XYZ file of C-alpha atoms in Angstrom:
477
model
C -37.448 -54.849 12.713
C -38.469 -58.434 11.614
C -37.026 -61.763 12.768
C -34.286 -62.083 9.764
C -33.091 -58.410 10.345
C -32.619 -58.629 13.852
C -30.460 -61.949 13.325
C -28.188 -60.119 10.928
C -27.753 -57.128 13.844
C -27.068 -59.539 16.370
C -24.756 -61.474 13.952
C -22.965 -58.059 12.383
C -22.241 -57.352 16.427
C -21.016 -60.820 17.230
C -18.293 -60.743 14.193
C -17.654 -56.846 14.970
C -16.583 -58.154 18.783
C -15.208 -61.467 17.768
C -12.775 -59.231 15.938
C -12.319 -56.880 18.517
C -10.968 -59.382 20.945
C -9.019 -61.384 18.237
C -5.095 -61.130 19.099
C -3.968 -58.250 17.176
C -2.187 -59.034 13.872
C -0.866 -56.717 10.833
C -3.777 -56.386 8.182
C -3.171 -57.997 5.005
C -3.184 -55.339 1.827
C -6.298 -57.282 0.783
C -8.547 -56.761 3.933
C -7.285 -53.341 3.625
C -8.757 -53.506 0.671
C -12.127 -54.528 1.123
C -12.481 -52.658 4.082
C -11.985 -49.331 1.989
C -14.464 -51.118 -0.775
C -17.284 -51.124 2.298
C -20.704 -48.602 1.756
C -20.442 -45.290 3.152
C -23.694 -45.922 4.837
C -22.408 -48.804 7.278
C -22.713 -47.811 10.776
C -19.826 -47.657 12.555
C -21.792 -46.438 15.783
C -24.055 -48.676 18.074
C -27.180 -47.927 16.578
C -30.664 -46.141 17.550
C -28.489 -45.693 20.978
C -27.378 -41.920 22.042
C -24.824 -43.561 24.471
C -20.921 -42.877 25.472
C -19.815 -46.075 25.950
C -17.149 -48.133 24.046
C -18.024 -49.549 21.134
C -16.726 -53.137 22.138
C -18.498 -53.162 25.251
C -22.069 -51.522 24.026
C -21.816 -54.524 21.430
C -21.320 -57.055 24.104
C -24.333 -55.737 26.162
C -26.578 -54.817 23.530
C -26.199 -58.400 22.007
C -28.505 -60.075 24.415
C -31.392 -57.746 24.147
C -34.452 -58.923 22.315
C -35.972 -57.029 20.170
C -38.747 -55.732 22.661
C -36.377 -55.043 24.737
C -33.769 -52.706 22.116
C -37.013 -50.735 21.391
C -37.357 -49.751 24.956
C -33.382 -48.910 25.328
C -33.753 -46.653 22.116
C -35.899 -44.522 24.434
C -34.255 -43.432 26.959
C -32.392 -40.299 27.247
C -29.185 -38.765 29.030
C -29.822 -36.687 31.753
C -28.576 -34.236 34.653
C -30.243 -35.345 38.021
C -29.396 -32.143 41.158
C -30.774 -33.127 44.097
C -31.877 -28.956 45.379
C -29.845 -27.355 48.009
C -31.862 -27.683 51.538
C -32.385 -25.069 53.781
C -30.276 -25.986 57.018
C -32.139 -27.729 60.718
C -35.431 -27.204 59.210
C -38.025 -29.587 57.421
C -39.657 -29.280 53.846
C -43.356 -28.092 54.388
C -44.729 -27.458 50.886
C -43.504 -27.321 47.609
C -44.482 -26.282 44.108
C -43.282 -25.226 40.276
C -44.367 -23.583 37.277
C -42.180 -24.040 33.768
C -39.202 -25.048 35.838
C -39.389 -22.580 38.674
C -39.536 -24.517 42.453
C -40.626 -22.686 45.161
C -40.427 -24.559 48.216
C -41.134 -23.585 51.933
C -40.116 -24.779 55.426
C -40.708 -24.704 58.890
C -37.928 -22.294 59.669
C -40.414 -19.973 57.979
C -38.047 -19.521 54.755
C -39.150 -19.398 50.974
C -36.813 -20.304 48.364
C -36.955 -20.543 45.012
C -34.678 -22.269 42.141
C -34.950 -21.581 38.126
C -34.031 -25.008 36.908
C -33.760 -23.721 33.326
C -30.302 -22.469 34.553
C -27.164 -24.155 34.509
C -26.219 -22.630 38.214
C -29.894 -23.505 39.935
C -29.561 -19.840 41.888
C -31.752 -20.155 45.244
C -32.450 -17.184 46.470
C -34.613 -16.902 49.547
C -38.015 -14.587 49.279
C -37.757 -11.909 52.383
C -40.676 -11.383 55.034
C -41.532 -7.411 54.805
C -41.859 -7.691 58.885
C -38.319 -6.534 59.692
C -38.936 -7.897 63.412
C -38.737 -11.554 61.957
C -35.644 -12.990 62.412
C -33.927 -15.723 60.541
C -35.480 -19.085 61.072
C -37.727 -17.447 63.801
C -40.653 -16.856 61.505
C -44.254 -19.651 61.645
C -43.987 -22.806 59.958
C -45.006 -22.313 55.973
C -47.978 -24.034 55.180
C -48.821 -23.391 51.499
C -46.467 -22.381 48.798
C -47.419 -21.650 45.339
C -45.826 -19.951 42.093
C -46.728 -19.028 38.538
C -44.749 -17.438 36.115
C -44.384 -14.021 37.920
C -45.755 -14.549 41.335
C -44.862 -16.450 44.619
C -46.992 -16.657 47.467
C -46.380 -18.496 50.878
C -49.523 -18.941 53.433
C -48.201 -19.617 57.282
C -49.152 -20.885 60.327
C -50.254 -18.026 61.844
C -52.796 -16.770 58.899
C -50.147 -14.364 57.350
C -50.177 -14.344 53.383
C -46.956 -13.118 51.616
C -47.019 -12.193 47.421
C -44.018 -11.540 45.752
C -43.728 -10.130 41.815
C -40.328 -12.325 41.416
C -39.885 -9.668 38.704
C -39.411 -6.698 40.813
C -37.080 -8.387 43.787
C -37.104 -11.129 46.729
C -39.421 -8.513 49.292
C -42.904 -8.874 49.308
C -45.473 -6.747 47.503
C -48.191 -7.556 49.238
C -49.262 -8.742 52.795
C -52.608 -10.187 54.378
C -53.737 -11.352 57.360
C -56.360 -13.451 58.505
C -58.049 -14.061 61.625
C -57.350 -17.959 61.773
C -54.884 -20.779 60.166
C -55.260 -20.596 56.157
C -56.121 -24.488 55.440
C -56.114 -23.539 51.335
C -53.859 -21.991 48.874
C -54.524 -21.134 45.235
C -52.794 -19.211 42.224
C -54.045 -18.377 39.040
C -51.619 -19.901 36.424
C -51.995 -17.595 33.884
C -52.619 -14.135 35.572
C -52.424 -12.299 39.232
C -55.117 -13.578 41.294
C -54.423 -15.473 44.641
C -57.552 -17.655 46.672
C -56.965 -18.038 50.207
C -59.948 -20.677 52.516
C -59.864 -19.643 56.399
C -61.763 -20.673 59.313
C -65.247 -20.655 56.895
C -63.818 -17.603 54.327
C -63.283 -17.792 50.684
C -61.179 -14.173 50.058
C -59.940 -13.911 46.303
C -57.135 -11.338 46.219
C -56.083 -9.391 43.000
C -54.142 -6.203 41.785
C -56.354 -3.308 40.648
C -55.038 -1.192 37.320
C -53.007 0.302 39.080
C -51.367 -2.557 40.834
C -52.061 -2.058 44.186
C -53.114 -5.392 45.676
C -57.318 -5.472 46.671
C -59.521 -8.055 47.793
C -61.716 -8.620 44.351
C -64.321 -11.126 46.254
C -65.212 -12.627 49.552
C -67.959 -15.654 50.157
C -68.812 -17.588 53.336
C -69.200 -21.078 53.605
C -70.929 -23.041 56.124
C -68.040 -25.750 56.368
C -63.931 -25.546 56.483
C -62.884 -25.796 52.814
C -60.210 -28.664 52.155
C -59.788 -27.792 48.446
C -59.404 -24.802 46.351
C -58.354 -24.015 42.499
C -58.658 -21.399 40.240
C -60.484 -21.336 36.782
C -57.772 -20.871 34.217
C -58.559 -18.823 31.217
C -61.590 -16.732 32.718
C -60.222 -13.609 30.981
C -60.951 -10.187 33.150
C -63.209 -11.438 36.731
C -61.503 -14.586 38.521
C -63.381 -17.944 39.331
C -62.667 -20.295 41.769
C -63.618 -23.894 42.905
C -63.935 -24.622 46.262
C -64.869 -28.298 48.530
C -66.026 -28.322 51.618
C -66.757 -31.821 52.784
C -69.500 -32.990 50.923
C -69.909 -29.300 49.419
C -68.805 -28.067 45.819
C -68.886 -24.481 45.463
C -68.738 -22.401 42.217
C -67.044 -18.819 43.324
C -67.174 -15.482 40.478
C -65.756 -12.544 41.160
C -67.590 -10.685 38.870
C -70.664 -10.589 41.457
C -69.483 -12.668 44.244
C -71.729 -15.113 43.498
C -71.865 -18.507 45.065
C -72.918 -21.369 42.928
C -74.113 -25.034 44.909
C -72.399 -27.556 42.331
C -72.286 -30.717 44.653
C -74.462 -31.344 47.820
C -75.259 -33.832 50.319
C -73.474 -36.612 48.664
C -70.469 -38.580 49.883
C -67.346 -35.856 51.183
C -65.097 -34.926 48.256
C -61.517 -36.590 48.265
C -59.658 -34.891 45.495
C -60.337 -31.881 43.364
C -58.704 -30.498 39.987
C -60.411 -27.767 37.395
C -59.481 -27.179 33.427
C -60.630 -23.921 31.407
C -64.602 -25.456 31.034
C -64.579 -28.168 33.454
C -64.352 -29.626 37.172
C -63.448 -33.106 38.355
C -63.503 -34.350 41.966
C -63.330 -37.463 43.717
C -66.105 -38.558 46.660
C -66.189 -41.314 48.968
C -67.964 -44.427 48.273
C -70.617 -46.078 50.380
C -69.051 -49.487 50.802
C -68.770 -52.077 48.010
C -72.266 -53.068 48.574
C -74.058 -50.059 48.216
C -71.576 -48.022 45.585
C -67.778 -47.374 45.331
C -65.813 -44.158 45.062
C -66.061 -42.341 42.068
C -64.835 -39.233 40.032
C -67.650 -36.879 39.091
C -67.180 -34.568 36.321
C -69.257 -31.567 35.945
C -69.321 -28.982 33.381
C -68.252 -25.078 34.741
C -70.606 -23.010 32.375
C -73.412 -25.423 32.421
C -73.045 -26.271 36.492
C -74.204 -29.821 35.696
C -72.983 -33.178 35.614
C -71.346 -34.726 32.639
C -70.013 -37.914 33.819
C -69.440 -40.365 36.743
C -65.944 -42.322 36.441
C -64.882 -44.978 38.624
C -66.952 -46.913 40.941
C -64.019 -48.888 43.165
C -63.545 -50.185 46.578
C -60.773 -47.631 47.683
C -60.873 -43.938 47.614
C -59.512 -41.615 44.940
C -56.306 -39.359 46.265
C -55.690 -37.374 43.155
C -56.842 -36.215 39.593
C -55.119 -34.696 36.970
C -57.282 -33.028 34.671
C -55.941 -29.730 33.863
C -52.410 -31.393 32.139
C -53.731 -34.461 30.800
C -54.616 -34.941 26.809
C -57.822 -34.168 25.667
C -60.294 -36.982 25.907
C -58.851 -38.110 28.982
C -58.090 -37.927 32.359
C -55.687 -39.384 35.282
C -56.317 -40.214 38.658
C -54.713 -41.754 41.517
C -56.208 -44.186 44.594
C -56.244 -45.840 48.029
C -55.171 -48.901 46.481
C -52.039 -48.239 44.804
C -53.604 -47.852 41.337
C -52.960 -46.302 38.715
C -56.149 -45.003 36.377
C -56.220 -43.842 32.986
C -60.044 -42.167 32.489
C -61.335 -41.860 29.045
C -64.051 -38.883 29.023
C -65.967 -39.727 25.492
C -67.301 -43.109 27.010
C -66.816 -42.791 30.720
C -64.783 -46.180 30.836
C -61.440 -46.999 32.745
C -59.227 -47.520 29.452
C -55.912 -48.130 31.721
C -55.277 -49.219 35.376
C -51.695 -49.885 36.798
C -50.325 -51.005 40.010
C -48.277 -48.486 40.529
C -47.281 -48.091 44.582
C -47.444 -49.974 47.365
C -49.436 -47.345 49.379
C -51.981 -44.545 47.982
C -50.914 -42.669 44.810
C -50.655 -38.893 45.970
C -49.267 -37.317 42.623
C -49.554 -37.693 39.575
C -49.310 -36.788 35.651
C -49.800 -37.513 32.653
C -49.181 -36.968 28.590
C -49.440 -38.528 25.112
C -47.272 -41.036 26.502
C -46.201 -41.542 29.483
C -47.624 -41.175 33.372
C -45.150 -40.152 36.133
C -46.752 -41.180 39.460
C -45.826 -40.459 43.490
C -47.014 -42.733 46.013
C -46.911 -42.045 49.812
C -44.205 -44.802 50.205
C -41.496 -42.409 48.546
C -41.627 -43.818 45.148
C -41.276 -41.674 41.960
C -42.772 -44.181 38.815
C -42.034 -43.546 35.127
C -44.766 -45.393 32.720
C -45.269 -45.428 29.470
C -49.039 -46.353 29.514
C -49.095 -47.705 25.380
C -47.080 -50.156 25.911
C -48.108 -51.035 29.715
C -45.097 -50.775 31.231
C -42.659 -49.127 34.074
C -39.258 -47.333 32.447
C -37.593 -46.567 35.779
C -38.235 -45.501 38.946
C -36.063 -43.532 41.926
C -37.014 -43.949 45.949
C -37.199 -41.219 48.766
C -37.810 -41.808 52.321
C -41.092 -39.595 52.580
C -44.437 -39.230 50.910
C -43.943 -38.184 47.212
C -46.189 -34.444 47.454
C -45.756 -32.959 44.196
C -44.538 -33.895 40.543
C -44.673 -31.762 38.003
C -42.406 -33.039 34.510
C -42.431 -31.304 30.594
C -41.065 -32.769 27.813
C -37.133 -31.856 28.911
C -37.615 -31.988 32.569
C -39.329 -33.402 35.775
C -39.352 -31.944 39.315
C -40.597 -34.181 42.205
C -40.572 -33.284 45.943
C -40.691 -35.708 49.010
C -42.296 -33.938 52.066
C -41.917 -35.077 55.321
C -45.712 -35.673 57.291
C -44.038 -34.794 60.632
C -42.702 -31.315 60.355
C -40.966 -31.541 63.780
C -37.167 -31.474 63.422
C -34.679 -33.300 65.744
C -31.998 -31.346 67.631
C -29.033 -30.631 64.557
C -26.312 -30.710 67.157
C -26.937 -34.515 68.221
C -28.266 -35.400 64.825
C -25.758 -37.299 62.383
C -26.048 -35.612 58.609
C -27.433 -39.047 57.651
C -30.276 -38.768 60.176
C -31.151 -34.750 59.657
C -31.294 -35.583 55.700
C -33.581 -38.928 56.741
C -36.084 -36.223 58.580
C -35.753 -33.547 55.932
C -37.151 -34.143 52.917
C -35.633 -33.507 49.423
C -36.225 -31.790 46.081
C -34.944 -33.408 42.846
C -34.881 -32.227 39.242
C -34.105 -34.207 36.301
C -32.905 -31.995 33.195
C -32.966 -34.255 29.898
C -32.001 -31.590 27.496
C -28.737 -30.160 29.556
C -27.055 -28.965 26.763
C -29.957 -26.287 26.433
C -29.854 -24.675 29.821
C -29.770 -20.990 30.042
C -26.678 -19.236 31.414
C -28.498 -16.612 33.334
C -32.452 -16.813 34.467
C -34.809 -14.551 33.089
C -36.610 -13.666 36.605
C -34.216 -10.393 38.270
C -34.820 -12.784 41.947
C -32.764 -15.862 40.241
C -30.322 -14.017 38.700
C -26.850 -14.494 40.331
C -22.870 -14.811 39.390
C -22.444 -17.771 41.927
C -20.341 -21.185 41.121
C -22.441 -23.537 39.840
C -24.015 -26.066 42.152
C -22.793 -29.727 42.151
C -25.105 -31.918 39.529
C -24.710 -35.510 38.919
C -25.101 -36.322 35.092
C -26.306 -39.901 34.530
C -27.299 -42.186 31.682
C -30.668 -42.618 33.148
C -31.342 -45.806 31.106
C -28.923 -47.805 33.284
C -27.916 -46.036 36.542
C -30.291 -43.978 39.001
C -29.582 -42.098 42.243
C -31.407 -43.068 45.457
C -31.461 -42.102 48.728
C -30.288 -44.364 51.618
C -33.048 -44.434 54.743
């Protein structure tokens, strides 16, 4: 829109609402006239704008928008915002999502699970098969992870549950290890769960006839800290795994144990696509070298690139969802980094939080970013700059967003929770943590969920619907 055209908007708008507020008076046959004489393609609407407002009043804020700033209003979109229905006296421990499916566990021991593709948000919780558990009596959960017919939940005690959300809300498979389970991984695309204990690797998988087998087992000579699974490796499973300043290559196929990374500065972040891996290590002080991002190739077990080189340390990567050619991360510092993987350069940075990024996201775009101070960030990186944000009192721990929705999670770090009977509700929900799931296409929910577990006849859930160009819930801490 040049200069001249968006003088004749703004001038179209000011006669349009001079007229409106004129003192009303009986039309004359001859404006009646020329009225009826106007072109059928004049706008009677507020344009580029998918708003319900009155047309007097969307002229008289529209008016004083530049045209930089009308361009950004013309993206935005409506939107339901449902903060997810929280378990009672406990705390949020972990949570995770797949295509719109949360799964979220706490330290009552419960796993529950929402499809927000529905219009009801049906929660059922996922049973224990130990009928000796009671209610709220079970281990904290301490890893919870779904795909797009399994759940799993690791616990305190070293007990692994897998349910086939398909077949009902009772486990199909239990395991048990010796000591706390400090990693948690599930394939994406097919049945094959990664577990790291004490110095263990076990990969777990169902056989043809779908009972549940371990398919590998390594040993590592540290405690692993990070663990992911190779999408798209077709029949044997592969998985990643960091153990300090170890990077270890894991195949099924002949439990074979692959030395990617050794001896260098401790790994601080780890994420995997169908051909490659990218981690973050610790730097050696600005003198010596900064933290980078190494990227290293899976079928060649080499290194392909070194990314970075800054002061703070890197707290996540996002390589798996980002568009081809590039990469996101996450850092110390608050920043923001777009990664471009043809020439190795930083082609975006953005101060994004206040305190270390610890999620993020990215597409052909936009960014969506959690920092550790609570904030949720919505960017869109080509034009440098923030479209909204929304605050939580805890450490932002997972985001996960499509091009309809966006789930984001605040988890607590202290999983202790205060005595409910002394507690106000305002305090318990300060200590809680909280799930939240923006819908941006609401008209095309599904009635009923496609997983059996989901599926329910219950009243709806209460859901806030917002313009989410101008208004945004928060939470009060």
């Amino acid at each position: 829109m040049d200069d001249y055209s968006l003088d004749e908007f703004r001038r179209r708008w000011q006669e349009e609402l001079a007229q409106a507020q004129a003192p009303k008076k009986r039309r004359r046959p001859e404006a009646a006239e020329r009225r009826a004489r106007r072109p059928e393609n004049e706008m009677n609407d507020v344009p580029f704008f998918d708003i319900q407002l009155p047309y007097e009043l969307a002229i008289n804020i529209f008016q004083y928008l530049d045209r930089k700033e009308l361009g950004r209003c013309a993206q935005n979109r409506k939107g339901a915002v449902s903060e997810l229905e929280h378990v009672p006296d406990t705390v949020l421990c972990d949570v995770h999502s797949h295509d719109g499916v949360v799964i979220a566990g706490y330290t009552s021991g419960d796993v529950r699970v929402w499809d927000t593709r529905t219009w009801d948000y049906v929660a059922p919780f996922l049973e224990s098969e130990d009928e000796e558990d009671e209610p709220g009596m079970q281990p904290n959960v301490s890893f919870v992870r779904i795909n797009s017919s399994l759940a799993v939940a690791a616990y305190e005690d070293g007990f692994l549950n897998i349910w086939d959300l398909r077949t009902g809300k009772y486990p199909v498979h239990r395991f048990e290890h010796d000591a706390r389970i400090q990693a948690l991984a599930l394939s994406q695309d097919d049945a094959t769960v990664a577990t790291a204990s004490a110095f263990d690797v076990v990969m777990l998988s169902p056989n043809e006839e779908g009972y549940w087998q371990i398919a590998a087992e390594f040993e590592v000579p540290k405690l692993v800290q990070y663990l992911e699974i190779v999408p798209e490796t077709r029949r044997y499973p592969v998985a990643v795994a960091a153990a300090g300043d170890l990077m270890y290559l894991l195949k099924a196929e002949d439990s074979a144990r692959t030395l990617l990374y050794a001896h260098g500065p401790p790994v601080t972040c780890l994420d995997v696509s169908a051909n490659q891996v990218a981690f973050g290590v610790q730097g050696l002080g600005w003198v010596y070298e900064g933290s980078k991002i190494l990227v290293y190739s899976l079928e060649a077990g080499r290194r392909l690139l070194k990314l970075g080189n800054v002061l703070r340390d890197f707290t996540c990567v996002n390589l798996s969802d980002s568009p081809p050619n590039l990469m996101v991360s996450g850092n110390m510092d608050g920043r923001v980094r777009i990664h471009d993987l043809r020439s190795g350069n930083i082609a975006l940075s953005l101060s994004a939080h206040q305190l270390r990024v610890s999620a993020v996201q990215m597409d052909d775009w936009k960014i969506v970013s959690g920092g550790e101070e609570g904030l949720v960030s919505v960017w869109d990186y080509r034009m440098n700059q923030k479209l909204w944000e929304v605050y939580s009192g805890h450490p932002v721990q997972h985001i996960s967003f499509s091009s309809h929705s966006l789930i984001t999670a605040n988890v607590p770090y202290q999983t202790v929770m205060r005595n409910a009977d002394l507690d106000s509700f305002t305090t318990h929900r300060r200590h809680r943590g909280l799930i939240r799931a923006y819908e941006f296409a609401v008209d095309q929910l599904a009635f009923q969920s496609p997983l059996p577990v989901c599926r329910s006849s219950c009243d709806a859930m209460a859901t806030h619907y917002y313009d989410l160009a101008l208004a945004f819930p928060y939470n009060h801490v």
